[in-house]
């Protein structure tokens, strides 16, 4: 029997706010343990939470970026459970009235467009962090109360690779929208994976198995690559799968069972009595909607459409936003945006990395790049010389035409001068001449290369090619015997 996987993801993302969700403590990573804490985020008795407005805004903004509806009424609830990293013994979250519902994410997958529907994106709080040492354990509460958004997808994902691409697309969107830094190293994005299998074409879903607390996207992919065949194997060998929670062990590359449905938590959700329900006004929503940005995929498609860029170039400008913006500033005025992209990606970026220069520190004006391209396209300089001019304008900030004039780099299009170089090349390479006349076309390129060398790169290559061809034609002026240059 043929099986298919049904995968849904719950992605937790720390929001980029200055302070925590219910108190004024800093939302920052890496401070000494328990230095960013107060009675509220330590869960001491008698304190009252005050909702962070920016976190509410970022959640609504995420809703807009993920094509969700923003319901007119949302509320917070208590999710009750006991765990040392959460001293209140409940987590404040949104249960049945979340801030955003019913959206979708479009992304590129295996050469076409894929879509995963979003059930909801709701707001909650992060918990502290347990550390286990040789003989004791410690808890750092700096993370307790950091605003955390949970984005729940519909089970629309069908493969480990698709899960991986969806997560990357989601991360790109949230980073673009300045919702979160999504720094995986700092644990800002964590995932729970729900995966079941069913015989292909069966409507009914199989037993849902959850893999908890994944903190890398490649880990999610690897866990699914292990878990799907495992489940199929269980069914094929006559076993049954039951709803359960598992943990991924990166070291062994396997998942292991933590608890089954019978031992599932009953969280006893109830409305948080210390917080008012949230009812966004039109003015508030209008303000949030002004923060909506162009999404990465839309940017890529626009760069391909408006500037005729190939997909990899457009993708480069999606990943490197400042470089893409710099390119766009040039491309709007360039006759040839495709070649402007080449210069920016292949030359400028390399030089900047090499010399640790930022875009703000560039000495030449952005208009210098289209000017350089015009010099090449107009036949004034060769592409080889253009490299030299570029290096000089990068170093000194001078305009390309100024450099060409100063250094005498203009291309030689004077037929007489090029003829002289051609004669020399022919005379010095009788073997290539014979080869060419025997039908080996490549020999012409070699001779052309020699002409360019003799002219120090300044000969107009097209003209050099024409002249060589004419001279080497039977009956042309070519010297088929080496010149006796010694006399
Ligand atoms: Zn606090």
GROMACS .gro file of C-alpha atoms and ligand atoms in nm:
model
  488
    1UNK     CA    1   0.000   0.000   0.000
    2UNK     CA    2   0.112   0.353  -0.076
    3UNK     CA    3   0.111   0.602   0.214
    4UNK     CA    4   0.118   0.979   0.230
    5UNK     CA    5   0.228   1.211   0.509
    6UNK     CA    6   0.009   1.490   0.650
    7UNK     CA    7   0.210   1.755   0.832
    8UNK     CA    8   0.112   2.065   1.028
    9UNK     CA    9   0.349   2.299   1.211
   10UNK     CA   10   0.317   2.515   1.520
   11UNK     CA   11   0.587   2.777   1.504
   12UNK     CA   12   0.677   2.987   1.808
   13UNK     CA   13   0.844   3.317   1.736
   14UNK     CA   14   0.979   3.572   1.985
   15UNK     CA   15   0.859   3.921   1.897
   16UNK     CA   16   1.095   4.211   1.847
   17UNK     CA   17   0.980   4.442   2.127
   18UNK     CA   18   1.188   4.650   2.365
   19UNK     CA   19   1.017   4.518   2.678
   20UNK     CA   20   0.851   4.195   2.787
   21UNK     CA   21   0.485   4.104   2.737
   22UNK     CA   22   0.341   4.200   3.078
   23UNK     CA   23   0.610   4.411   3.246
   24UNK     CA   24   0.876   4.671   3.171
   25UNK     CA   25   1.176   4.431   3.188
   26UNK     CA   26   1.400   4.438   2.881
   27UNK     CA   27   1.336   4.184   2.607
   28UNK     CA   28   1.702   4.110   2.542
   29UNK     CA   29   1.915   3.803   2.493
   30UNK     CA   30   2.240   3.716   2.665
   31UNK     CA   31   2.215   3.915   2.991
   32UNK     CA   32   2.352   3.748   3.309
   33UNK     CA   33   2.099   3.494   3.448
   34UNK     CA   34   1.802   3.646   3.630
   35UNK     CA   35   1.911   4.006   3.571
   36UNK     CA   36   1.608   4.098   3.357
   37UNK     CA   37   1.336   4.007   3.602
   38UNK     CA   38   1.074   4.170   3.823
   39UNK     CA   39   0.784   4.048   4.043
   40UNK     CA   40   0.556   4.028   3.735
   41UNK     CA   41   0.772   3.800   3.519
   42UNK     CA   42   0.882   3.601   3.823
   43UNK     CA   43   0.514   3.527   3.884
   44UNK     CA   44   0.508   3.654   4.242
   45UNK     CA   45   0.165   3.672   4.408
   46UNK     CA   46  -0.033   3.994   4.391
   47UNK     CA   47   0.108   4.135   4.066
   48UNK     CA   48  -0.098   4.240   3.765
   49UNK     CA   49   0.004   4.200   3.401
   50UNK     CA   50  -0.018   4.498   3.163
   51UNK     CA   51  -0.030   4.399   2.794
   52UNK     CA   52   0.252   4.526   2.572
   53UNK     CA   53   0.082   4.726   2.295
   54UNK     CA   54   0.371   4.679   2.052
   55UNK     CA   55   0.341   4.300   2.087
   56UNK     CA   56  -0.030   4.328   2.001
   57UNK     CA   57   0.061   4.541   1.700
   58UNK     CA   58   0.328   4.297   1.580
   59UNK     CA   59   0.079   4.009   1.609
   60UNK     CA   60  -0.180   4.199   1.405
   61UNK     CA   61   0.093   4.295   1.156
   62UNK     CA   62   0.186   3.926   1.123
   63UNK     CA   63  -0.180   3.854   1.058
   64UNK     CA   64  -0.181   4.105   0.774
   65UNK     CA   65   0.148   3.970   0.630
   66UNK     CA   66   0.006   3.616   0.641
   67UNK     CA   67  -0.324   3.717   0.477
   68UNK     CA   68  -0.521   3.650   0.798
   69UNK     CA   69  -0.841   3.806   0.929
   70UNK     CA   70  -0.810   4.020   1.239
   71UNK     CA   71  -1.122   3.945   1.447
   72UNK     CA   72  -1.283   4.243   1.623
   73UNK     CA   73  -1.262   4.063   1.958
   74UNK     CA   74  -0.969   3.872   2.104
   75UNK     CA   75  -0.893   3.766   2.459
   76UNK     CA   76  -0.628   3.609   2.678
   77UNK     CA   77  -0.660   3.282   2.867
   78UNK     CA   78  -0.472   3.091   3.132
   79UNK     CA   79  -0.321   2.759   3.030
   80UNK     CA   80  -0.263   2.578   3.357
   81UNK     CA   81   0.027   2.345   3.414
   82UNK     CA   82   0.312   2.309   3.657
   83UNK     CA   83   0.669   2.339   3.542
   84UNK     CA   84   0.972   2.488   3.719
   85UNK     CA   85   1.043   2.741   3.441
   86UNK     CA   86   0.696   2.892   3.487
   87UNK     CA   87   0.647   2.992   3.852
   88UNK     CA   88   0.289   3.125   3.806
   89UNK     CA   89   0.194   2.765   3.718
   90UNK     CA   90   0.000   2.896   3.420
   91UNK     CA   91   0.095   3.051   3.090
   92UNK     CA   92  -0.104   3.342   2.953
   93UNK     CA   93  -0.203   3.264   2.595
   94UNK     CA   94  -0.499   3.304   2.360
   95UNK     CA   95  -0.723   3.001   2.350
   96UNK     CA   96  -1.055   3.032   2.167
   97UNK     CA   97  -1.038   3.398   2.062
   98UNK     CA   98  -0.697   3.453   1.903
   99UNK     CA   99  -0.576   3.784   1.756
  100UNK     CA  100  -0.560   3.657   1.396
  101UNK     CA  101  -0.722   3.369   1.203
  102UNK     CA  102  -0.748   3.209   0.856
  103UNK     CA  103  -0.452   3.312   0.646
  104UNK     CA  104  -0.202   3.153   0.409
  105UNK     CA  105   0.162   3.164   0.304
  106UNK     CA  106   0.269   3.135  -0.059
  107UNK     CA  107   0.622   3.017  -0.126
  108UNK     CA  108   0.840   2.864  -0.393
  109UNK     CA  109   0.878   2.491  -0.372
  110UNK     CA  110   1.033   2.254  -0.625
  111UNK     CA  111   1.012   2.509  -0.904
  112UNK     CA  112   0.653   2.618  -0.854
  113UNK     CA  113   0.432   2.804  -0.610
  114UNK     CA  114   0.307   2.622  -0.300
  115UNK     CA  115   0.057   2.738  -0.041
  116UNK     CA  116   0.012   2.646   0.324
  117UNK     CA  117  -0.296   2.775   0.504
  118UNK     CA  118  -0.256   2.939   0.842
  119UNK     CA  119  -0.512   2.847   1.108
  120UNK     CA  120  -0.417   3.127   1.346
  121UNK     CA  121  -0.137   3.337   1.484
  122UNK     CA  122  -0.186   3.413   1.852
  123UNK     CA  123   0.002   3.588   2.125
  124UNK     CA  124   0.139   3.432   2.445
  125UNK     CA  125   0.438   3.456   2.675
  126UNK     CA  126   0.766   3.269   2.673
  127UNK     CA  127   0.880   3.079   2.982
  128UNK     CA  128   1.212   3.067   3.169
  129UNK     CA  129   1.491   2.832   3.082
  130UNK     CA  130   1.612   2.532   3.287
  131UNK     CA  131   1.981   2.450   3.310
  132UNK     CA  132   2.103   2.118   3.440
  133UNK     CA  133   2.450   2.099   3.590
  134UNK     CA  134   2.644   1.806   3.739
  135UNK     CA  135   2.484   1.807   4.082
  136UNK     CA  136   2.209   2.066   4.060
  137UNK     CA  137   1.981   2.258   3.826
  138UNK     CA  138   1.918   2.627   3.779
  139UNK     CA  139   1.650   2.840   3.617
  140UNK     CA  140   1.710   3.163   3.428
  141UNK     CA  141   1.392   3.376   3.420
  142UNK     CA  142   1.527   3.638   3.177
  143UNK     CA  143   1.322   3.475   2.901
  144UNK     CA  144   1.007   3.444   3.116
  145UNK     CA  145   0.740   3.680   2.986
  146UNK     CA  146   0.909   3.758   2.651
  147UNK     CA  147   0.629   3.806   2.395
  148UNK     CA  148   0.589   3.489   2.196
  149UNK     CA  149   0.368   3.441   1.893
  150UNK     CA  150   0.246   3.099   1.791
  151UNK     CA  151   0.171   3.049   1.423
  152UNK     CA  152  -0.036   2.738   1.360
  153UNK     CA  153  -0.056   2.596   1.009
  154UNK     CA  154  -0.324   2.374   0.863
  155UNK     CA  155  -0.200   2.020   0.787
  156UNK     CA  156  -0.125   2.120   0.426
  157UNK     CA  157   0.238   2.009   0.423
  158UNK     CA  158   0.314   1.681   0.251
  159UNK     CA  159   0.689   1.626   0.280
  160UNK     CA  160   0.993   1.706   0.498
  161UNK     CA  161   1.132   1.927   0.219
  162UNK     CA  162   0.806   2.121   0.196
  163UNK     CA  163   0.805   2.174   0.575
  164UNK     CA  164   1.158   2.311   0.547
  165UNK     CA  165   1.071   2.554   0.267
  166UNK     CA  166   0.754   2.671   0.445
  167UNK     CA  167   0.954   2.748   0.761
  168UNK     CA  168   1.213   2.941   0.563
  169UNK     CA  169   0.943   3.140   0.384
  170UNK     CA  170   0.776   3.217   0.718
  171UNK     CA  171   1.107   3.329   0.868
  172UNK     CA  172   1.179   3.554   0.566
  173UNK     CA  173   0.834   3.715   0.595
  174UNK     CA  174   0.869   3.782   0.969
  175UNK     CA  175   1.220   3.919   0.928
  176UNK     CA  176   1.107   4.145   0.641
  177UNK     CA  177   0.813   4.272   0.843
  178UNK     CA  178   1.049   4.351   1.138
  179UNK     CA  179   0.823   4.132   1.351
  180UNK     CA  180   1.110   3.919   1.481
  181UNK     CA  181   1.483   3.882   1.425
  182UNK     CA  182   1.416   3.507   1.395
  183UNK     CA  183   1.766   3.436   1.522
  184UNK     CA  184   1.771   3.057   1.546
  185UNK     CA  185   2.097   3.054   1.742
  186UNK     CA  186   1.926   3.257   2.014
  187UNK     CA  187   1.625   3.026   2.016
  188UNK     CA  188   1.392   3.295   1.878
  189UNK     CA  189   1.209   3.040   1.659
  190UNK     CA  190   1.097   2.699   1.784
  191UNK     CA  191   0.864   2.445   1.629
  192UNK     CA  192   0.627   2.168   1.723
  193UNK     CA  193   0.563   1.927   1.439
  194UNK     CA  194   0.239   1.731   1.393
  195UNK     CA  195   0.270   1.440   1.155
  196UNK     CA  196   0.043   1.152   1.061
  197UNK     CA  197   0.030   0.913   0.770
  198UNK     CA  198  -0.260   0.761   0.582
  199UNK     CA  199  -0.308   0.538   0.280
  200UNK     CA  200  -0.301   0.761  -0.030
  201UNK     CA  201  -0.653   0.869  -0.136
  202UNK     CA  202  -0.794   0.799   0.212
  203UNK     CA  203  -0.976   1.103   0.351
  204UNK     CA  204  -0.962   1.018   0.719
  205UNK     CA  205  -0.647   1.129   0.901
  206UNK     CA  206  -0.414   0.886   1.077
  207UNK     CA  207  -0.310   0.911   1.444
  208UNK     CA  208  -0.152   1.249   1.506
  209UNK     CA  209   0.199   1.229   1.643
  210UNK     CA  210   0.362   1.542   1.775
  211UNK     CA  211   0.735   1.606   1.786
  212UNK     CA  212   0.799   1.877   2.044
  213UNK     CA  213   1.039   2.168   2.068
  214UNK     CA  214   1.251   2.161   1.756
  215UNK     CA  215   1.486   2.457   1.736
  216UNK     CA  216   1.633   2.429   1.387
  217UNK     CA  217   1.460   2.399   1.050
  218UNK     CA  218   1.705   2.132   0.938
  219UNK     CA  219   1.617   1.944   1.259
  220UNK     CA  220   1.248   1.957   1.160
  221UNK     CA  221   1.335   1.817   0.819
  222UNK     CA  222   1.555   1.542   0.963
  223UNK     CA  223   1.298   1.448   1.228
  224UNK     CA  224   1.028   1.415   0.961
  225UNK     CA  225   1.263   1.217   0.737
  226UNK     CA  226   1.298   0.972   1.024
  227UNK     CA  227   0.942   0.979   1.158
  228UNK     CA  228   0.742   0.927   0.835
  229UNK     CA  229   0.914   0.600   0.733
  230UNK     CA  230   0.895   0.487   1.099
  231UNK     CA  231   0.517   0.531   1.103
  232UNK     CA  232   0.476   0.360   0.767
  233UNK     CA  233   0.686   0.070   0.892
  234UNK     CA  234   0.467   0.031   1.203
  235UNK     CA  235   0.150   0.010   0.991
  236UNK     CA  236   0.306  -0.220   0.731
  237UNK     CA  237   0.418  -0.464   0.996
  238UNK     CA  238   0.062  -0.484   1.128
  239UNK     CA  239   0.104  -0.246   1.424
  240UNK     CA  240  -0.116   0.049   1.518
  241UNK     CA  241  -0.023   0.412   1.581
  242UNK     CA  242  -0.176   0.606   1.867
  243UNK     CA  243  -0.185   0.977   1.928
  244UNK     CA  244   0.133   1.063   2.117
  245UNK     CA  245   0.409   1.310   2.176
  246UNK     CA  246   0.769   1.234   2.085
  247UNK     CA  247   1.102   1.405   2.118
  248UNK     CA  248   1.372   1.433   1.852
  249UNK     CA  249   1.724   1.330   1.946
  250UNK     CA  250   1.962   1.505   1.712
  251UNK     CA  251   2.260   1.297   1.825
  252UNK     CA  252   2.106   0.960   1.736
  253UNK     CA  253   1.886   1.094   1.455
  254UNK     CA  254   1.577   0.926   1.601
  255UNK     CA  255   1.252   1.021   1.776
  256UNK     CA  256   1.142   0.865   2.105
  257UNK     CA  257   0.806   0.856   2.276
  258UNK     CA  258   0.747   1.096   2.567
  259UNK     CA  259   0.379   1.039   2.644
  260UNK     CA  260   0.063   0.904   2.485
  261UNK     CA  261  -0.288   1.044   2.461
  262UNK     CA  262  -0.393   0.893   2.794
  263UNK     CA  263  -0.129   1.102   2.965
  264UNK     CA  264  -0.196   1.420   2.770
  265UNK     CA  265  -0.216   1.741   2.972
  266UNK     CA  266  -0.553   1.885   3.057
  267UNK     CA  267  -0.469   2.252   3.066
  268UNK     CA  268  -0.796   2.370   3.220
  269UNK     CA  269  -0.804   2.684   3.010
  270UNK     CA  270  -1.007   2.973   3.145
  271UNK     CA  271  -1.023   3.345   3.058
  272UNK     CA  272  -0.743   3.549   3.216
  273UNK     CA  273  -0.927   3.762   3.475
  274UNK     CA  274  -0.647   4.019   3.502
  275UNK     CA  275  -0.656   4.130   3.137
  276UNK     CA  276  -0.927   4.303   2.937
  277UNK     CA  277  -1.034   4.143   2.608
  278UNK     CA  278  -0.869   4.313   2.314
  279UNK     CA  279  -1.090   4.493   2.065
  280UNK     CA  280  -0.880   4.669   1.801
  281UNK     CA  281  -1.023   4.998   1.676
  282UNK     CA  282  -1.023   5.094   1.311
  283UNK     CA  283  -0.765   5.366   1.374
  284UNK     CA  284  -0.535   5.120   1.552
  285UNK     CA  285  -0.564   4.869   1.267
  286UNK     CA  286  -0.506   5.144   1.011
  287UNK     CA  287  -0.184   5.237   1.190
  288UNK     CA  288  -0.070   4.873   1.194
  289UNK     CA  289  -0.152   4.829   0.826
  290UNK     CA  290   0.086   5.112   0.740
  291UNK     CA  291   0.367   4.885   0.857
  292UNK     CA  292   0.288   4.617   0.599
  293UNK     CA  293   0.588   4.568   0.370
  294UNK     CA  294   0.642   4.404   0.034
  295UNK     CA  295   0.698   4.032   0.100
  296UNK     CA  296   1.011   3.850  -0.014
  297UNK     CA  297   0.834   3.649  -0.283
  298UNK     CA  298   0.660   3.959  -0.421
  299UNK     CA  299   0.994   4.141  -0.425
  300UNK     CA  300   1.160   3.857  -0.615
  301UNK     CA  301   0.878   3.842  -0.870
  302UNK     CA  302   0.888   4.221  -0.913
  303UNK     CA  303   1.266   4.226  -0.968
  304UNK     CA  304   1.232   3.951  -1.229
  305UNK     CA  305   0.945   4.130  -1.404
  306UNK     CA  306   1.053   4.493  -1.387
  307UNK     CA  307   1.427   4.451  -1.441
  308UNK     CA  308   1.428   4.125  -1.640
  309UNK     CA  309   1.659   3.961  -1.389
  310UNK     CA  310   1.713   3.584  -1.380
  311UNK     CA  311   1.575   3.417  -1.065
  312UNK     CA  312   1.911   3.372  -0.886
  313UNK     CA  313   1.995   3.744  -0.923
  314UNK     CA  314   1.651   3.846  -0.796
  315UNK     CA  315   1.691   3.603  -0.505
  316UNK     CA  316   2.025   3.763  -0.415
  317UNK     CA  317   1.846   4.098  -0.384
  318UNK     CA  318   1.573   3.939  -0.170
  319UNK     CA  319   1.828   3.801   0.076
  320UNK     CA  320   2.043   4.113   0.075
  321UNK     CA  321   1.786   4.389   0.106
  322UNK     CA  322   2.026   4.688   0.122
  323UNK     CA  323   2.214   4.562  -0.186
  324UNK     CA  324   1.881   4.511  -0.363
  325UNK     CA  325   1.773   4.865  -0.275
  326UNK     CA  326   2.106   4.999  -0.400
  327UNK     CA  327   2.060   4.806  -0.725
  328UNK     CA  328   1.709   4.941  -0.761
  329UNK     CA  329   1.834   5.297  -0.721
  330UNK     CA  330   2.065   5.236  -1.017
  331UNK     CA  331   1.835   5.018  -1.226
  332UNK     CA  332   1.566   5.287  -1.246
  333UNK     CA  333   1.808   5.502  -1.447
  334UNK     CA  334   2.003   5.230  -1.629
  335UNK     CA  335   1.940   5.144  -1.993
  336UNK     CA  336   2.053   4.794  -1.915
  337UNK     CA  337   1.936   4.681  -1.566
  338UNK     CA  338   2.050   4.322  -1.628
  339UNK     CA  339   2.408   4.431  -1.667
  340UNK     CA  340   2.375   4.669  -1.371
  341UNK     CA  341   2.272   4.363  -1.164
  342UNK     CA  342   2.581   4.177  -1.289
  343UNK     CA  343   2.809   4.459  -1.182
  344UNK     CA  344   2.645   4.493  -0.844
  345UNK     CA  345   2.639   4.119  -0.768
  346UNK     CA  346   2.963   4.002  -0.928
  347UNK     CA  347   3.192   4.300  -0.888
  348UNK     CA  348   3.065   4.542  -0.630
  349UNK     CA  349   2.966   4.281  -0.373
  350UNK     CA  350   3.301   4.102  -0.406
  351UNK     CA  351   3.501   4.422  -0.370
  352UNK     CA  352   3.296   4.529  -0.070
  353UNK     CA  353   3.352   4.198   0.108
  354UNK     CA  354   3.722   4.201   0.022
  355UNK     CA  355   3.774   4.552   0.159
  356UNK     CA  356   3.513   4.542   0.441
  357UNK     CA  357   3.333   4.839   0.287
  358UNK     CA  358   2.963   4.909   0.346
  359UNK     CA  359   2.729   5.061   0.089
  360UNK     CA  360   2.729   5.388   0.287
  361UNK     CA  361   3.107   5.405   0.260
  362UNK     CA  362   3.124   5.373  -0.119
  363UNK     CA  363   3.328   5.656  -0.269
  364UNK     CA  364   3.173   5.658  -0.616
  365UNK     CA  365   2.823   5.780  -0.699
  366UNK     CA  366   2.561   5.519  -0.780
  367UNK     CA  367   2.537   5.676  -1.128
  368UNK     CA  368   2.896   5.561  -1.198
  369UNK     CA  369   2.780   5.203  -1.260
  370UNK     CA  370   2.535   5.285  -1.542
  371UNK     CA  371   2.800   5.521  -1.681
  372UNK     CA  372   3.053   5.236  -1.686
  373UNK     CA  373   2.800   5.008  -1.857
  374UNK     CA  374   2.732   5.275  -2.120
  375UNK     CA  375   3.107   5.299  -2.190
  376UNK     CA  376   3.118   4.923  -2.254
  377UNK     CA  377   2.792   4.906  -2.450
  378UNK     CA  378   2.894   5.206  -2.661
  379UNK     CA  379   3.221   5.036  -2.756
  380UNK     CA  380   3.437   5.296  -2.576
  381UNK     CA  381   3.608   5.040  -2.354
  382UNK     CA  382   3.630   4.661  -2.352
  383UNK     CA  383   3.487   4.454  -2.069
  384UNK     CA  384   3.840   4.376  -1.955
  385UNK     CA  385   3.929   4.745  -1.930
  386UNK     CA  386   3.596   4.805  -1.758
  387UNK     CA  387   3.718   4.582  -1.473
  388UNK     CA  388   4.023   4.802  -1.439
  389UNK     CA  389   3.812   5.119  -1.444
  390UNK     CA  390   3.578   4.969  -1.184
  391UNK     CA  391   3.869   4.887  -0.950
  392UNK     CA  392   3.993   5.245  -0.987
  393UNK     CA  393   3.652   5.407  -0.930
  394UNK     CA  394   3.602   5.184  -0.626
  395UNK     CA  395   3.937   5.296  -0.486
  396UNK     CA  396   3.926   5.667  -0.574
  397UNK     CA  397   3.560   5.753  -0.633
  398UNK     CA  398   3.643   5.912  -0.968
  399UNK     CA  399   3.390   5.895  -1.252
  400UNK     CA  400   3.454   5.618  -1.511
  401UNK     CA  401   3.488   5.858  -1.806
  402UNK     CA  402   3.743   6.060  -1.610
  403UNK     CA  403   3.947   5.747  -1.538
  404UNK     CA  404   3.932   5.638  -1.903
  405UNK     CA  405   4.051   5.979  -2.022
  406UNK     CA  406   4.322   6.013  -1.757
  407UNK     CA  407   4.474   5.670  -1.811
  408UNK     CA  408   4.426   5.658  -2.187
  409UNK     CA  409   4.213   5.347  -2.160
  410UNK     CA  410   3.973   5.422  -2.442
  411UNK     CA  411   3.927   5.133  -2.678
  412UNK     CA  412   4.122   5.150  -3.000
  413UNK     CA  413   3.876   5.141  -3.284
  414UNK     CA  414   4.123   5.287  -3.529
  415UNK     CA  415   4.146   5.022  -3.802
  416UNK     CA  416   4.505   5.108  -3.890
  417UNK     CA  417   4.630   5.054  -3.536
  418UNK     CA  418   4.438   4.728  -3.496
  419UNK     CA  419   4.565   4.602  -3.833
  420UNK     CA  420   4.917   4.647  -3.707
  421UNK     CA  421   4.844   4.436  -3.398
  422UNK     CA  422   4.674   4.172  -3.616
  423UNK     CA  423   4.975   4.148  -3.843
  424UNK     CA  424   5.200   4.103  -3.545
  425UNK     CA  425   4.979   3.832  -3.395
  426UNK     CA  426   4.961   3.647  -3.727
  427UNK     CA  427   5.334   3.667  -3.777
  428UNK     CA  428   5.413   3.540  -3.429
  429UNK     CA  429   5.173   3.245  -3.440
  430UNK     CA  430   5.206   3.064  -3.773
  431UNK     CA  431   5.075   2.740  -3.615
  432UNK     CA  432   4.742   2.899  -3.527
  433UNK     CA  433   4.716   3.048  -3.875
  434UNK     CA  434   4.761   2.705  -4.032
  435UNK     CA  435   4.510   2.559  -3.784
  436UNK     CA  436   4.252   2.824  -3.867
  437UNK     CA  437   4.300   2.776  -4.239
  438UNK     CA  438   4.259   2.402  -4.185
  439UNK     CA  439   3.914   2.473  -4.044
  440UNK     CA  440   3.984   2.497  -3.670
  441UNK     CA  441   3.768   2.793  -3.569
  442UNK     CA  442   3.909   2.807  -3.216
  443UNK     CA  443   4.243   2.924  -3.354
  444UNK     CA  444   4.080   3.257  -3.442
  445UNK     CA  445   3.989   3.318  -3.078
  446UNK     CA  446   4.345   3.249  -2.977
  447UNK     CA  447   4.474   3.502  -3.232
  448UNK     CA  448   4.214   3.753  -3.117
  449UNK     CA  449   4.341   3.702  -2.764
  450UNK     CA  450   4.692   3.778  -2.885
  451UNK     CA  451   4.573   4.100  -3.047
  452UNK     CA  452   4.404   4.205  -2.722
  453UNK     CA  453   4.724   4.127  -2.534
  454UNK     CA  454   4.939   4.326  -2.777
  455UNK     CA  455   4.701   4.621  -2.749
  456UNK     CA  456   4.698   4.591  -2.368
  457UNK     CA  457   4.329   4.518  -2.381
  458UNK     CA  458   4.241   4.835  -2.568
  459UNK     CA  459   4.167   4.697  -2.915
  460UNK     CA  460   3.800   4.681  -3.003
  461UNK     CA  461   3.755   4.301  -2.990
  462UNK     CA  462   3.480   4.290  -3.253
  463UNK     CA  463   3.692   4.490  -3.492
  464UNK     CA  464   3.999   4.278  -3.419
  465UNK     CA  465   3.796   3.966  -3.501
  466UNK     CA  466   3.674   4.111  -3.829
  467UNK     CA  467   4.020   4.219  -3.939
  468UNK     CA  468   4.177   3.884  -3.846
  469UNK     CA  469   3.909   3.695  -4.038
  470UNK     CA  470   3.959   3.913  -4.344
  471UNK     CA  471   4.336   3.871  -4.334
  472UNK     CA  472   4.318   3.493  -4.288
  473UNK     CA  473   4.067   3.435  -4.567
  474UNK     CA  474   4.216   3.262  -4.871
  475UNK     CA  475   4.331   3.551  -5.082
  476UNK     CA  476   4.337   3.777  -4.780
  477UNK     CA  477   4.647   3.959  -4.680
  478UNK     CA  478   4.760   3.696  -4.430
  479UNK     CA  479   5.116   3.586  -4.427
  480UNK     CA  480   5.106   3.210  -4.417
  481UNK     CA  481   5.476   3.181  -4.373
  482UNK     CA  482   5.640   3.318  -4.061
  483UNK     CA  483   5.800   3.653  -4.113
  484UNK     CA  484   6.166   3.654  -4.066
  485UNK     CA  485   6.158   3.918  -3.802
  486UNK     CA  486   6.525   3.886  -3.719
  487UNK     CA  487   6.632   4.072  -4.035
  488LIG    ZN1  488   0.955   4.167   3.450
   0.00000   0.00000   0.00000
